[in-house]
Amino acid sequence: GAVVSQHPSRVICKSGTSVKIECRSLDFQATTMFWYRQFPKKSLMLMATSNEGSKATYEQGVEKDKFLINHASLTLSTLTVTSAHPEDSSFYICSANFGNYGYTFGSGTRLTVV
Amino acid sequence: DQQVKQNSPSLSVQEGRISILNCDYTNSMFDYFLWYKKYPAEGPTFLISISSIKDKNEDGRFTVFLNKSAKHLSLHIVPSQPGDSAVYFCAASGSSNTGKLIFGQGTTLQVKP
């Protein structure tokens, strides 16, 4: 149980375009999801906390207009990278919280902006 | 401000021996700690966790030790197997931070046959 499905697993886009990444909880309802970013050989950095039905909470230094988060239902959160640039190329991972201190992660999305 | 630190970027051990991965934290409000294993281009996989009310938790070959006074935890893998080769992240959470996980920088473990 407690599976999170993340799509796409890989995406290549041109500079200036927008990319949407989806994160779905398959067998549980996730009122809270988290979006992380991982640079090569670096830690997973929390970008934002996605709350169902309300605005996301962004970590310091993360541009909310650049990384749009929508959590319109209890099973789906989306991260849209707007006007992507090469420096946005990274590995993005979502996570959902279930129960008390239960966390499950998506398989990640490798974004390459060319 | 790195609240969770893994000071060893890499560790190499021989198959069958013990692997010890270390993690330090600075925030005394953390009350739950987790270890994850991660392969390149994949999401982290949960290994084992420990609550701050305990000082040890064991699951098969994996044991996590917590020293609250030192704000230090460690993951022991014994015996180590080549399939254990991966990046290991420790993470911390607290009731005061709305459930979000704070990760360390990761330690790359290589288990040699």
Short mmCIF file of N, CA, C and O in Angstrom, two decimals, chain A residues 11 15 19 32 37 40 44 47 50 68 70 74 77 87-88 101-102 104 107:
data_model
loop_
_atom_site.label_atom_id
_atom_site.label_comp_id
_atom_site.label_asym_id
_atom_site.label_seq_id
_atom_site.Cartn_x
_atom_site.Cartn_y
_atom_site.Cartn_z
N VAL A 11 11.76 13.91 -19.16
CA VAL A 11 11.23 14.87 -20.12
C VAL A 11 12.34 15.80 -20.58
O VAL A 11 13.17 16.23 -19.77
N SER A 15 14.09 25.54 -24.00
CA SER A 15 14.09 26.72 -23.14
C SER A 15 12.88 27.59 -23.44
O SER A 15 12.51 27.79 -24.60
N VAL A 19 6.74 22.81 -18.35
CA VAL A 19 6.65 21.36 -18.18
C VAL A 19 5.85 21.04 -16.93
O VAL A 19 6.09 21.63 -15.87
N THR A 32 -1.37 16.11 2.03
CA THR A 32 -0.10 16.83 1.93
C THR A 32 0.86 16.05 1.06
O THR A 32 1.05 14.85 1.26
N ARG A 37 13.86 18.52 -5.03
CA ARG A 37 14.71 18.64 -6.20
C ARG A 37 16.09 18.11 -5.80
O ARG A 37 16.57 18.38 -4.69
N PRO A 40 22.84 16.93 -9.15
CA PRO A 40 23.77 15.80 -9.22
C PRO A 40 24.68 15.71 -8.00
O PRO A 40 25.26 16.70 -7.58
N LEU A 44 18.57 15.72 -1.45
CA LEU A 44 17.23 16.10 -1.89
C LEU A 44 16.84 17.37 -1.14
O LEU A 44 16.82 17.39 0.09
N MET A 47 11.44 21.66 -1.94
CA MET A 47 11.07 22.87 -2.64
C MET A 47 9.81 23.50 -2.03
O MET A 47 9.75 24.71 -1.80
N SER A 50 2.84 20.84 -0.67
CA SER A 50 1.60 21.00 -1.42
C SER A 50 0.43 20.57 -0.54
O SER A 50 0.41 19.46 -0.03
N LEU A 68 5.09 26.24 -10.23
CA LEU A 68 3.69 26.32 -9.84
C LEU A 68 3.22 24.96 -9.34
O LEU A 68 3.40 23.95 -9.99
N ASN A 70 -0.03 22.74 -7.88
CA ASN A 70 -1.48 22.64 -7.76
C ASN A 70 -1.84 21.32 -7.12
O ASN A 70 -1.37 20.26 -7.55
N LEU A 74 -7.38 15.06 -3.55
CA LEU A 74 -6.67 14.32 -2.50
C LEU A 74 -5.70 13.28 -3.05
O LEU A 74 -4.98 12.64 -2.28
N SER A 77 -1.17 15.91 -7.12
CA SER A 77 -0.47 17.18 -7.03
C SER A 77 0.37 17.33 -8.28
O SER A 77 0.93 16.35 -8.78
N GLU A 87 19.19 25.84 -16.41
CA GLU A 87 19.53 25.67 -14.99
C GLU A 87 18.42 25.00 -14.19
O GLU A 87 18.63 24.63 -13.02
N ASP A 88 17.25 24.85 -14.81
CA ASP A 88 16.16 24.12 -14.15
C ASP A 88 16.30 22.62 -14.34
O ASP A 88 15.55 21.84 -13.72
N TYR A 101 4.00 9.78 10.35
CA TYR A 101 5.39 9.67 9.91
C TYR A 101 5.59 8.63 8.82
O TYR A 101 6.68 8.07 8.68
N GLY A 102 4.55 8.35 8.06
CA GLY A 102 4.73 7.49 6.90
C GLY A 102 4.99 8.35 5.68
O GLY A 102 4.26 9.30 5.42
N THR A 104 6.06 8.16 1.47
CA THR A 104 6.34 7.36 0.29
C THR A 104 6.71 8.30 -0.85
O THR A 104 6.17 9.40 -0.95
N SER A 107 8.86 7.95 -8.19
CA SER A 107 10.09 7.43 -8.80
C SER A 107 10.95 8.55 -9.40
O SER A 107 12.05 8.28 -9.86
#
